[in-house]
Tab-separated table of C-alpha atoms and ligand atoms in Angstrom:
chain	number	residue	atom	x	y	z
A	4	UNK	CA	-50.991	-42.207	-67.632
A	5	UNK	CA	-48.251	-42.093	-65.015
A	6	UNK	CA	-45.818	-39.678	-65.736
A	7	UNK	CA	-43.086	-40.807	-63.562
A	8	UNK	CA	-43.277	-43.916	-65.920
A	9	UNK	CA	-43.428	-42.103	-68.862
A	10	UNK	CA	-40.383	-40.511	-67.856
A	11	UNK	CA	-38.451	-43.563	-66.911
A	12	UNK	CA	-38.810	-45.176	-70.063
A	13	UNK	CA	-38.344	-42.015	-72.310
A	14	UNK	CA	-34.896	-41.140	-70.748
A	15	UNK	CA	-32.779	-44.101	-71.025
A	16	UNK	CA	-30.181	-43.964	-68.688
A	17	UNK	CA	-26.700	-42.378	-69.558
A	18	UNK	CA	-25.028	-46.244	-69.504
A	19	UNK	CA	-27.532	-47.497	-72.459
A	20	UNK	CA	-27.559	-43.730	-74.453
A	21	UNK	CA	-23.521	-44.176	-74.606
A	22	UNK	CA	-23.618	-47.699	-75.628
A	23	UNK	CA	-26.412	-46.810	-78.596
A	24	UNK	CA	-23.838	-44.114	-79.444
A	25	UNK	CA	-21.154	-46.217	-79.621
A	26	UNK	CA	-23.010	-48.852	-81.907
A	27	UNK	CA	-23.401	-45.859	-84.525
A	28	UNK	CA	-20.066	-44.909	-84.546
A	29	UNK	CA	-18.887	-48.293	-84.856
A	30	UNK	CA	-21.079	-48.345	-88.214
A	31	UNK	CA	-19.418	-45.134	-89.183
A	32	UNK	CA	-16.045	-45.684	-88.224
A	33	UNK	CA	-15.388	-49.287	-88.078
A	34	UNK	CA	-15.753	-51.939	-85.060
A	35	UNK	CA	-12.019	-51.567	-84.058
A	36	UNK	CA	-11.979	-47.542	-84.217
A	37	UNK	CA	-13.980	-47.154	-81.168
A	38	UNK	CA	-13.064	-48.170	-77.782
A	39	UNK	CA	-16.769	-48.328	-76.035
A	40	UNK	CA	-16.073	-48.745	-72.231
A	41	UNK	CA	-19.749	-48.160	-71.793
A	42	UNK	CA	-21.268	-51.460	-70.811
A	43	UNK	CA	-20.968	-54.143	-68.487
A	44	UNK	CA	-21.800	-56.768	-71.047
A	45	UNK	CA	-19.392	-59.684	-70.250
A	46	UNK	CA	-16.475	-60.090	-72.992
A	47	UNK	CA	-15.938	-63.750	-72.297
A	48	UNK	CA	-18.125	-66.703	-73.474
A	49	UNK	CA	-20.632	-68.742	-71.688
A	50	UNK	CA	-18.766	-71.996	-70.990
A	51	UNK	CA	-19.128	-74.150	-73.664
A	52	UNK	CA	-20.506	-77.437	-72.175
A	53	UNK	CA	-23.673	-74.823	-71.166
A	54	UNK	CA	-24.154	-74.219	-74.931
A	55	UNK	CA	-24.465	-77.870	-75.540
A	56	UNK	CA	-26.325	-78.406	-72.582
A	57	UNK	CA	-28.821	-75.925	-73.621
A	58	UNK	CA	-29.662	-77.592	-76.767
A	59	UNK	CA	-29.769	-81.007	-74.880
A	60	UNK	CA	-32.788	-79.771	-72.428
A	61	UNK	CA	-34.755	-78.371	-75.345
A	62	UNK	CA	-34.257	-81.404	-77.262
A	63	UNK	CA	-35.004	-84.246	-74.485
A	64	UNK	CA	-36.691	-82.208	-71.423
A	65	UNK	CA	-40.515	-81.891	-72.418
A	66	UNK	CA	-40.900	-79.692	-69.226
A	67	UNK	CA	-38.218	-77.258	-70.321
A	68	UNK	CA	-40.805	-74.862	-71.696
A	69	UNK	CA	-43.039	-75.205	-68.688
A	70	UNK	CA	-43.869	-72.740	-65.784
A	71	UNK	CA	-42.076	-73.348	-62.778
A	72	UNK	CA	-42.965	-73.292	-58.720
A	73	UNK	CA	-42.942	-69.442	-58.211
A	74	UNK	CA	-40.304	-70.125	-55.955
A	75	UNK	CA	-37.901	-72.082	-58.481
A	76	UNK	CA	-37.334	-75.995	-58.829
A	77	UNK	CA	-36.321	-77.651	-56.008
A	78	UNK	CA	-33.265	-79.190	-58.106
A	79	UNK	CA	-31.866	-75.749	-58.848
A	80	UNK	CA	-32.130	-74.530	-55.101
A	81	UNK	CA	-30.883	-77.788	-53.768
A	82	UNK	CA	-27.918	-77.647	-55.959
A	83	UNK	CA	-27.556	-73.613	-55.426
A	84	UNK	CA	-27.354	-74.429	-51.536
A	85	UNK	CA	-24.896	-77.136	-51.799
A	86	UNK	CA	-22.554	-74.887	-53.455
A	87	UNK	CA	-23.000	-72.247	-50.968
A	88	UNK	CA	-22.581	-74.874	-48.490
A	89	UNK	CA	-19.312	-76.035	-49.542
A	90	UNK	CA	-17.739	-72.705	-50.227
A	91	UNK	CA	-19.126	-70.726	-46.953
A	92	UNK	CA	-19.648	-73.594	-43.979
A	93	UNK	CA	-22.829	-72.866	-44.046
A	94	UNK	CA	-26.246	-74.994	-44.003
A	95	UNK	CA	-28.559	-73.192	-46.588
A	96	UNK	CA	-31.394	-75.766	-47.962
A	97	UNK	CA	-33.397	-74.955	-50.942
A	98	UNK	CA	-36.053	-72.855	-48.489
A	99	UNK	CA	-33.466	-70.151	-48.062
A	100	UNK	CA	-33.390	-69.428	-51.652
A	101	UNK	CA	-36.000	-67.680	-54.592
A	102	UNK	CA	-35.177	-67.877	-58.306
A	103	UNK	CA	-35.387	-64.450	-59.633
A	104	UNK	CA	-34.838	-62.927	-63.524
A	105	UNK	CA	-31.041	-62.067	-62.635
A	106	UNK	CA	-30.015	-59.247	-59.816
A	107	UNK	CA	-32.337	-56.495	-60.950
A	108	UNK	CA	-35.274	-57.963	-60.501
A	109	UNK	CA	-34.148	-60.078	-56.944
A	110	UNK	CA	-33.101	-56.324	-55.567
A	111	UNK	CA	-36.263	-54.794	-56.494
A	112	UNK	CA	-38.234	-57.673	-55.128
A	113	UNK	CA	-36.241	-57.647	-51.941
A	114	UNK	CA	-37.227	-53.833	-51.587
A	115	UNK	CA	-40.952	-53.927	-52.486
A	116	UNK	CA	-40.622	-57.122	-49.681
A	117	UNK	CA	-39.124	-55.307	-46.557
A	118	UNK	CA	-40.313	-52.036	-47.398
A	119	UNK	CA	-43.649	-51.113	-45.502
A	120	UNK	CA	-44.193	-47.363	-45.265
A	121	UNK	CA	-43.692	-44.372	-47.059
A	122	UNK	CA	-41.484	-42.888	-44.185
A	123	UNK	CA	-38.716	-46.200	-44.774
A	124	UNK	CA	-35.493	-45.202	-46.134
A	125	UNK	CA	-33.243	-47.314	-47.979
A	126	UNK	CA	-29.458	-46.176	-48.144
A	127	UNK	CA	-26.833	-46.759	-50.910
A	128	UNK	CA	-23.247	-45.775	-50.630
A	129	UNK	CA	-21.961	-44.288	-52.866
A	130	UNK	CA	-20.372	-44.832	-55.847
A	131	UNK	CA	-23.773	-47.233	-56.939
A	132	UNK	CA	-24.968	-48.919	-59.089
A	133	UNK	CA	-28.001	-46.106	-60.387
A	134	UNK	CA	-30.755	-48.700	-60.487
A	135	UNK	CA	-30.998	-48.935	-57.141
A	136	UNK	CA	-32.847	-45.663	-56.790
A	137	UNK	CA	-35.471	-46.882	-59.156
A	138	UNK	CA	-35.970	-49.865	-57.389
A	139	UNK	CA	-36.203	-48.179	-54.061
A	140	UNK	CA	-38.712	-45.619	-55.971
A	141	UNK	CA	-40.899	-48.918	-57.097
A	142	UNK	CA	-41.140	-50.221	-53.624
A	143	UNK	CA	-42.139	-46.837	-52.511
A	144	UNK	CA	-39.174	-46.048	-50.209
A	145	UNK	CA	-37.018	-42.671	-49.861
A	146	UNK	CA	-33.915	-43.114	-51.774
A	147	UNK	CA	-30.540	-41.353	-49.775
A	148	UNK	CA	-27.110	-41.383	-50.478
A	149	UNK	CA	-24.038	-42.374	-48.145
A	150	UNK	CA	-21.391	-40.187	-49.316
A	151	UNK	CA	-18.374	-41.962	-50.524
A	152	UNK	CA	-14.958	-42.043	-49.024
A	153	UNK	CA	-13.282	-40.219	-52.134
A	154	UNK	CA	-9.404	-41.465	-51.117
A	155	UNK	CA	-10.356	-45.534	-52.060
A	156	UNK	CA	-14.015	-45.880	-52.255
A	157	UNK	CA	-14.225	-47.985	-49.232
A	158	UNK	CA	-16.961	-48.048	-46.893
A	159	UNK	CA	-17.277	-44.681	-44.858
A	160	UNK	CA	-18.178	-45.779	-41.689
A	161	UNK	CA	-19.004	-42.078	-40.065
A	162	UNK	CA	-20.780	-41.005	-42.982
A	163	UNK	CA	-22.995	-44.000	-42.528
A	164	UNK	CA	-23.426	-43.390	-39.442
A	165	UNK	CA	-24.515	-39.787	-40.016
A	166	UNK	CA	-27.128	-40.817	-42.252
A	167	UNK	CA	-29.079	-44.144	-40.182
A	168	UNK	CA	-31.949	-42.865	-38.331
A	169	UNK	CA	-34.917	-44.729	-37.022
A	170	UNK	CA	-36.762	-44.458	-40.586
A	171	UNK	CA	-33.794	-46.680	-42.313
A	172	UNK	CA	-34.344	-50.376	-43.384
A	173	UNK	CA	-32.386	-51.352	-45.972
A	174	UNK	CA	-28.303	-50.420	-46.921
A	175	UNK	CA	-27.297	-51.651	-49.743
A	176	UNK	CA	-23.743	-53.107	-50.008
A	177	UNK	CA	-22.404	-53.790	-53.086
A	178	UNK	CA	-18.984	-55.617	-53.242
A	179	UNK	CA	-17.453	-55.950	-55.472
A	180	UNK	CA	-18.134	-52.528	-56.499
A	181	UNK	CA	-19.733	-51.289	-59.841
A	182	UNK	CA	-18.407	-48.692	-60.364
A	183	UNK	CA	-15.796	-48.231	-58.327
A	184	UNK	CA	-13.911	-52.024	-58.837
A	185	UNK	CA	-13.219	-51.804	-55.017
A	186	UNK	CA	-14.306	-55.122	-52.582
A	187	UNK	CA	-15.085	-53.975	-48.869
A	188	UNK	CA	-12.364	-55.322	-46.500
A	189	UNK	CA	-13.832	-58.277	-43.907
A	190	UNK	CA	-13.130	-55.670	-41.047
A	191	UNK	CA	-14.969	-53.193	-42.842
A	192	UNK	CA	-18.032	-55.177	-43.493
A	193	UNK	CA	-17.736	-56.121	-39.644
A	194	UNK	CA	-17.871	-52.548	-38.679
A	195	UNK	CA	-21.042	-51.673	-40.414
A	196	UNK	CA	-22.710	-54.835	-39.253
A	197	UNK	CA	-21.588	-53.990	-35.306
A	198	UNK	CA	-23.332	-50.676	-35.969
A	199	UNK	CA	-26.369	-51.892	-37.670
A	200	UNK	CA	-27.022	-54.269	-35.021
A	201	UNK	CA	-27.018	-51.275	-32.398
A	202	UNK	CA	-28.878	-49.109	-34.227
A	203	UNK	CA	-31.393	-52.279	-34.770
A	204	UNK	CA	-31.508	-52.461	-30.567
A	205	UNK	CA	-31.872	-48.278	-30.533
A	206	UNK	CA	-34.612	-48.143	-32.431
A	207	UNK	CA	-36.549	-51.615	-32.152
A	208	UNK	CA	-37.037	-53.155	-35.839
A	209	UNK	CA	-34.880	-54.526	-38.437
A	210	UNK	CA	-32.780	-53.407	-40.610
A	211	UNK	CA	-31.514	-54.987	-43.878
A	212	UNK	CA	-28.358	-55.366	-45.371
A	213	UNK	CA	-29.495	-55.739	-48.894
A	214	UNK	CA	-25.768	-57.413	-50.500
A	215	UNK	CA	-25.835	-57.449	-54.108
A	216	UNK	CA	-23.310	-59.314	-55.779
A	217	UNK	CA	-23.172	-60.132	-58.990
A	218	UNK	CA	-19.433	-59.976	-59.451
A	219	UNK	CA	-18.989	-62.124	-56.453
A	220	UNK	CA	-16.863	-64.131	-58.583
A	221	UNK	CA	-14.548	-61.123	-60.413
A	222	UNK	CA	-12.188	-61.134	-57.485
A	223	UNK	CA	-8.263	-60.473	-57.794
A	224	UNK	CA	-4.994	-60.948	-56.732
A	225	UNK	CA	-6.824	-63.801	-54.317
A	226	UNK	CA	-8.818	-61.856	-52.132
A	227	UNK	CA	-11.166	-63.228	-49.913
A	228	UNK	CA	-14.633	-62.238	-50.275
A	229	UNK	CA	-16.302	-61.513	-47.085
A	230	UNK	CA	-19.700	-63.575	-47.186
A	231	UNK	CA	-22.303	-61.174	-45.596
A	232	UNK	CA	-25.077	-63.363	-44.286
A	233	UNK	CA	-22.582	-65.287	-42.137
A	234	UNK	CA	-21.245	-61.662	-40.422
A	235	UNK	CA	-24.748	-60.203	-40.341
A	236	UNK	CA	-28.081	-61.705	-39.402
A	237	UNK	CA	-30.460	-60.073	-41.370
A	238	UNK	CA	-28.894	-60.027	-44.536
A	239	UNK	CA	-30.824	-60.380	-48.035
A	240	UNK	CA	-28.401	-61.408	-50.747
A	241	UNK	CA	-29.232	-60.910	-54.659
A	242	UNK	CA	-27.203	-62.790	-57.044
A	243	UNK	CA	-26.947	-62.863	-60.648
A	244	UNK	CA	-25.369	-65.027	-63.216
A	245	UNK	CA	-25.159	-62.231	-65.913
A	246	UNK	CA	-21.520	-61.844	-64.890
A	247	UNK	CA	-20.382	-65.246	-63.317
A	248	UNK	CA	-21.565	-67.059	-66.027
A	249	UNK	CA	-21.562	-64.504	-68.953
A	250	UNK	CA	-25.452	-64.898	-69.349
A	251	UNK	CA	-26.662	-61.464	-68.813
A	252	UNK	CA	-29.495	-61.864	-71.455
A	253	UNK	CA	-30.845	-65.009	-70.067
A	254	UNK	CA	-32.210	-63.074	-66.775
A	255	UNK	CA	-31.077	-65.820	-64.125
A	256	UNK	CA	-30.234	-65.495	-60.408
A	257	UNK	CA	-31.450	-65.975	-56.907
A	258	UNK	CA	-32.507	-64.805	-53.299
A	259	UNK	CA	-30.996	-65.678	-50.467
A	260	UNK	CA	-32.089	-65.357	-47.004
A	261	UNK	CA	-30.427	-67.213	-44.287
A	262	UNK	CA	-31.717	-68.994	-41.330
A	263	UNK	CA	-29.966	-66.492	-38.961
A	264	UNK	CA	-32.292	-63.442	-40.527
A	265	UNK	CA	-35.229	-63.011	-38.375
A	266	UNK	CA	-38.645	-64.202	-39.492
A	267	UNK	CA	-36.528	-65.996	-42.066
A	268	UNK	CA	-38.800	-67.845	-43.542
A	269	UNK	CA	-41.722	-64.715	-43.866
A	270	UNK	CA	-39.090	-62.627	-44.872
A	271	UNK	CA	-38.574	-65.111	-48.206
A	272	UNK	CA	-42.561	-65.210	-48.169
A	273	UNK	CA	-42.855	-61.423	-48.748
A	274	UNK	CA	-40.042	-62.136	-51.517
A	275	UNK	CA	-42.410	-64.296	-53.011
A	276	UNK	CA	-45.215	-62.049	-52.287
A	277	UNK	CA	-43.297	-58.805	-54.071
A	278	UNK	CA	-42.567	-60.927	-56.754
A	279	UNK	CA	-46.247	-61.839	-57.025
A	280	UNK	CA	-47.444	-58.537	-57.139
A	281	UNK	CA	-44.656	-56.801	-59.459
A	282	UNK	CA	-45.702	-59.953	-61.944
A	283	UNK	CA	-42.640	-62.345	-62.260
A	284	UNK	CA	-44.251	-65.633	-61.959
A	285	UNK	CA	-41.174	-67.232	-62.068
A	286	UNK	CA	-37.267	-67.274	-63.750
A	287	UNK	CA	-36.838	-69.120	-67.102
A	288	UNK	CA	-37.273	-72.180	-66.748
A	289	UNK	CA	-34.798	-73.341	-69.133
A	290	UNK	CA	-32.186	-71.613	-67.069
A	291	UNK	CA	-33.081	-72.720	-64.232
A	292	UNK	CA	-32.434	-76.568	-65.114
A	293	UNK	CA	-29.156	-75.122	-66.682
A	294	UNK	CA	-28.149	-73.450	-63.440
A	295	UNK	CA	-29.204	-76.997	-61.908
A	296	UNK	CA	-26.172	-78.786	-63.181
A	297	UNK	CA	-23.909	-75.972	-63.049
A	298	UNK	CA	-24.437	-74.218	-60.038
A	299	UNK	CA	-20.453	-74.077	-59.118
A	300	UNK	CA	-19.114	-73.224	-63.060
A	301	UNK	CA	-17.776	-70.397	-64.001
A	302	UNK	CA	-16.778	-69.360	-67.393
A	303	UNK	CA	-13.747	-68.303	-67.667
A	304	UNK	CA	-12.606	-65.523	-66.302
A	305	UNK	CA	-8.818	-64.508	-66.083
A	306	UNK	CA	-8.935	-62.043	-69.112
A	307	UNK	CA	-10.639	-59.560	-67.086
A	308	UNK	CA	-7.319	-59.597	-64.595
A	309	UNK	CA	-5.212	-59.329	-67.729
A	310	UNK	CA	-7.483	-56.139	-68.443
A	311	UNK	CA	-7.562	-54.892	-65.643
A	312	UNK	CA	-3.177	-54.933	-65.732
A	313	UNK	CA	-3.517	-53.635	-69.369
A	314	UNK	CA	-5.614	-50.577	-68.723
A	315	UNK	CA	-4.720	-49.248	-65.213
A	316	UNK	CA	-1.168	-49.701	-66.419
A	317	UNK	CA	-1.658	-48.083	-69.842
A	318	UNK	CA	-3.650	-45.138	-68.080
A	319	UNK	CA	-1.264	-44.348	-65.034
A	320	UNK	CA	1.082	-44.038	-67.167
A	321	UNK	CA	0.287	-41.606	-69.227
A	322	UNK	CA	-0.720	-39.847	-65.918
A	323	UNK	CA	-4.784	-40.801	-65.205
A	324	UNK	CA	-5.300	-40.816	-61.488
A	325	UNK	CA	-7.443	-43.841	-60.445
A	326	UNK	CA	-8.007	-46.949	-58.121
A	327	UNK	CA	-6.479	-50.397	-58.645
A	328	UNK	CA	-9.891	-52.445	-58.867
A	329	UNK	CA	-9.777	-55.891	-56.799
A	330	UNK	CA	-12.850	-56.697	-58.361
A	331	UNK	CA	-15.761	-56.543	-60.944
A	332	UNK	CA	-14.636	-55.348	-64.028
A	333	UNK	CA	-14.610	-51.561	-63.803
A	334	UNK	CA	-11.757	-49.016	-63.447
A	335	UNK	CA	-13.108	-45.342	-62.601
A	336	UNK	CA	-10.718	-42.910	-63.173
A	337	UNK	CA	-10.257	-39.083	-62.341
A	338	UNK	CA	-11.977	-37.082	-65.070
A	339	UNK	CA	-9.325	-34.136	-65.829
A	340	UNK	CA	-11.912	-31.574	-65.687
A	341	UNK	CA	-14.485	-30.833	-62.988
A	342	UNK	CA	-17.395	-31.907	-65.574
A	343	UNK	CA	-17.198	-35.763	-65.938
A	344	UNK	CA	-20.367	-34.633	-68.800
A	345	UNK	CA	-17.648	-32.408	-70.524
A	346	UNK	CA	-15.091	-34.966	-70.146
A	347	UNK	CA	-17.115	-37.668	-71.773
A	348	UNK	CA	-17.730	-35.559	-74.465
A	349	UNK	CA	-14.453	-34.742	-75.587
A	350	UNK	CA	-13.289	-37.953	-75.020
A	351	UNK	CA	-16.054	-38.877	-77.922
A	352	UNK	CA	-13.535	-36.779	-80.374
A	353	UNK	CA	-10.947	-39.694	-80.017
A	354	UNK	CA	-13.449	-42.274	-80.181
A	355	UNK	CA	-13.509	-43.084	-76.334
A	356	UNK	CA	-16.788	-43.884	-75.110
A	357	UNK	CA	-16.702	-43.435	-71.310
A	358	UNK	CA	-19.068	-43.118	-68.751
A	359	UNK	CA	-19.269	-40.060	-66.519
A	360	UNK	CA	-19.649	-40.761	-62.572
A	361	UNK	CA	-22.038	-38.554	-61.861
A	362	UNK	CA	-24.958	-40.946	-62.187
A	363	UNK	CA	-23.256	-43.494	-59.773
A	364	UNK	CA	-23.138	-40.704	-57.022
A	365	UNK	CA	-20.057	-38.818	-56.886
A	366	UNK	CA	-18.980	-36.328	-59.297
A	367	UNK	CA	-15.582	-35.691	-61.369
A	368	UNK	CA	-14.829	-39.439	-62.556
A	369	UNK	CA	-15.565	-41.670	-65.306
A	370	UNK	CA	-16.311	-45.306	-65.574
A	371	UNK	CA	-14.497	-48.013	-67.509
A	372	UNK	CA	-15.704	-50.863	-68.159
A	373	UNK	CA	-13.277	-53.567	-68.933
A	374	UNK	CA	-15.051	-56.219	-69.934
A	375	UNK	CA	-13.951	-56.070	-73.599
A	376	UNK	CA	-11.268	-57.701	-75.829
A	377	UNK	CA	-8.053	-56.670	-74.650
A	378	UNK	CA	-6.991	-55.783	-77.987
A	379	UNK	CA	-9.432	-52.390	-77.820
A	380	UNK	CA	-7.637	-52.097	-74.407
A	381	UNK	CA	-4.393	-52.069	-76.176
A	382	UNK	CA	-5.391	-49.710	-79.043
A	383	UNK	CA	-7.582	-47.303	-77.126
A	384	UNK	CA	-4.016	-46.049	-75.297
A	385	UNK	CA	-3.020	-44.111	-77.891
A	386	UNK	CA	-6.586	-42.395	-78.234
A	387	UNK	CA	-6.110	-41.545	-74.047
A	388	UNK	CA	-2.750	-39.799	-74.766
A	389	UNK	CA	-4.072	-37.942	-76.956
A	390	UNK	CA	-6.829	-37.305	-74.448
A	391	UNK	CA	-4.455	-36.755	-71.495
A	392	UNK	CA	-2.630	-34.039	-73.891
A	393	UNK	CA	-5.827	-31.956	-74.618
A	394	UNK	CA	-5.891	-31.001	-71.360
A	395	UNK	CA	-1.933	-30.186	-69.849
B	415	PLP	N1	-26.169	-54.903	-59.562
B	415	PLP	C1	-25.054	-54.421	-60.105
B	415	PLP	C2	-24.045	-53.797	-59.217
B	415	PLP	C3	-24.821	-54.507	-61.483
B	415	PLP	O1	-23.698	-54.018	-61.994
B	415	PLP	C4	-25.806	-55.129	-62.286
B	415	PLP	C5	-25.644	-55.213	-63.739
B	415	PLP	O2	-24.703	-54.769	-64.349
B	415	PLP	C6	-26.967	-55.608	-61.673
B	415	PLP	C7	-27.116	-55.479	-60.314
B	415	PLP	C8	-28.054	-56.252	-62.463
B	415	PLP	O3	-27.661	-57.501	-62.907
B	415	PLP	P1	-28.621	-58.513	-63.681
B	415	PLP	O4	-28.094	-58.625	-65.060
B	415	PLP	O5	-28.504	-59.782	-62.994
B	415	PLP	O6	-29.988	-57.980	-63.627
């Protein structure tokens, strides 16, 4: 038996515990008596048209509960790369892209596919997204942590640089950020890439920018997101359309790796070949010919600004310190005591289920997620007064 294994699937991680918790209490107290900010489990519905479409390809499509190319159908990629195309003046085809079972599995495929030695490091920055150090674990890498840059969560350039050495390969950027709602700036993204790049000539291999975005879409107040691949060459992007598309269940999203990475093309190969090995054959196919026709929807979306208003409002107020998110769907506030653990745990006695930061790399804050009706929103305020008062 491996233990390590054991261990992984005996101690769920703090996000799913909290959300299990919250389902009792909802039993014992009553759906609309507990504000659960635990999970990123999109609040808004699949576009409709999908839901018909859906029953449309199991009705007529006698393929539609077929394997796949390992790769993906060539309709889905085609029509993936035409979106991309149109949005980012760029000239993916289909062979830039692998259909993957959402982000999780495209990130730890992208790992297990660059990552060659036991010596290779791959770097998160912190706040993260906590699966990423299992993932780096399963591809057999050393997982380190950038520290963050604790006055806005941006990218801390000399901390980065204080931790790339000739044994890194991958950094993973994720923007918009989960946890911390933030987006890296354009000029910021530019900055790391600059530095990568030199750091790539120092040393004499590659290294990765492994860009997860799954939230690429959650973006406020009309921000531009900065599209990665086209600032830095070798750039491996995981998408999802869990969030995009509310279909987090359906395990659906891609691989891309541009024509301006080097080895391009074996670099996608060893996607393939990680995939191989870790055993996913290929993404659903039924989801695939759904993504096929609606590679450029989105469902719809603008509740999670009206959230966003709602909560960050309602808690600065009362006097929470915290962020203003421009993306995703997460607000991560100042915990008012040193312990986010102790925190979360009194903030159980008003029926607040939050999650504590420590998990996500920095200590002393706890993570909101927003992504629910904004009616909790509305009626969990009173429940953080009460909160706030506990303590001053
Ligand atoms: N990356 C980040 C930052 C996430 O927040 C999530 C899910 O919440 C994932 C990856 C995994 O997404 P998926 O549902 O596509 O596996």
């Amino acid at each position: 038996m491996n233990n390590l294994m054991v261990e992984l699937g005996t101690k769920r991680s703090i996000i799913r515990e909290l959300f299990e918790y919250s389902k009792k209490m909802k039993q014992l107290y009553g759906e609309d008596k507990v504000y659960d900010f635990s999970i990123g489990n999109p609040s808004v519905a699949t576009p409709s048209e999908i839901d018909g479409q859906i029953i449309d390809l199991v009705k007529n499509d006698n393929q539609v509960h077929g394997y796949t190319s390992s790769v993906g159908n060539v309709d889905v990629r085609d029509a993936i790369a035409k979106d991309l195309n149109s949005r980012y003046h760029t000239s993916y085809t289909k062979d830039n892209l692998y259909m993957t079972c959402g982000a999780s599995s495209a990130i730890a495929i992208a790992l297990k596919a660059v990552v060659s030695k036991d010596s290779d490091v791959v770097l998160a920055i912190a706040p993260y997204f906590p699966e990423y150090k299992v993932y780096a674990m399963g591809a057999g890498a050393i997982f380190r942590v950038v520290s963050a840059d604790m006055d806005n969560f941006g990218l801390n350039i000399n901390e980065l640089e204080k931790c790339v050495n000739e044994n890194t390969i991958v950094v993973i950027i994720n923007s918009p950020n989960n946890p911390s709602g933030n987006v890296y700036s354009k000029e910021e993204i530019e900055e790391v890439a600059s530095f990568l790049l030199k750091k790539e000539k120092e040393y004499g291999h590659d290294i990765y920018i492994l860009c997860d975005e799954p939230y690429r879409e959650i973006v406020y107040d009309g921000i531009n997101l900065a599209h990665i691949p086209s600032i830095y060459h070798n750039t491996i992007l995981c998408y999802s359309y869990s969030k995009s598309l509310s279909l987090p269940g359906e395990r659906i999203g891609y691989i891309l790796v541009g024509q301006n990475c080097n080895k391009a093309s074996e670099v996608l190969a060893a996607c393939l070949g990680a995939g191989r090995m870790m055993g996913y054959v290929c993404a659903s196919s039924l989801f695939q010919k759904v993504i096929a026709k609606n590679a450029s929807a989105l469902s719809d979306l603008k509740v999670y600004d009206e959230n966003r208003k709602l909560l960050y409002e309602g808690l600065t107020k009362i006097g929470y310190k915290c962020i203003y998110p421009k993306g995703a769907f997460y607000l991560f506030v100042k915990a008012l005591e040193d312990d986010a653990y102790k925190f979360m745990e009194r903030a159980k006695n008003y029926n607040l289920v939050l999650v504590p930061s420590d998990n996500f790399g920095v200590k002393g804050y706890m993570r909101l997620a927003y992504c629910v009706s904004s009616q909790t929103i509305i009626n969990s305020i009173p429940a953080f007064e009460k909160l706030y008062k506990e303590y001053n």
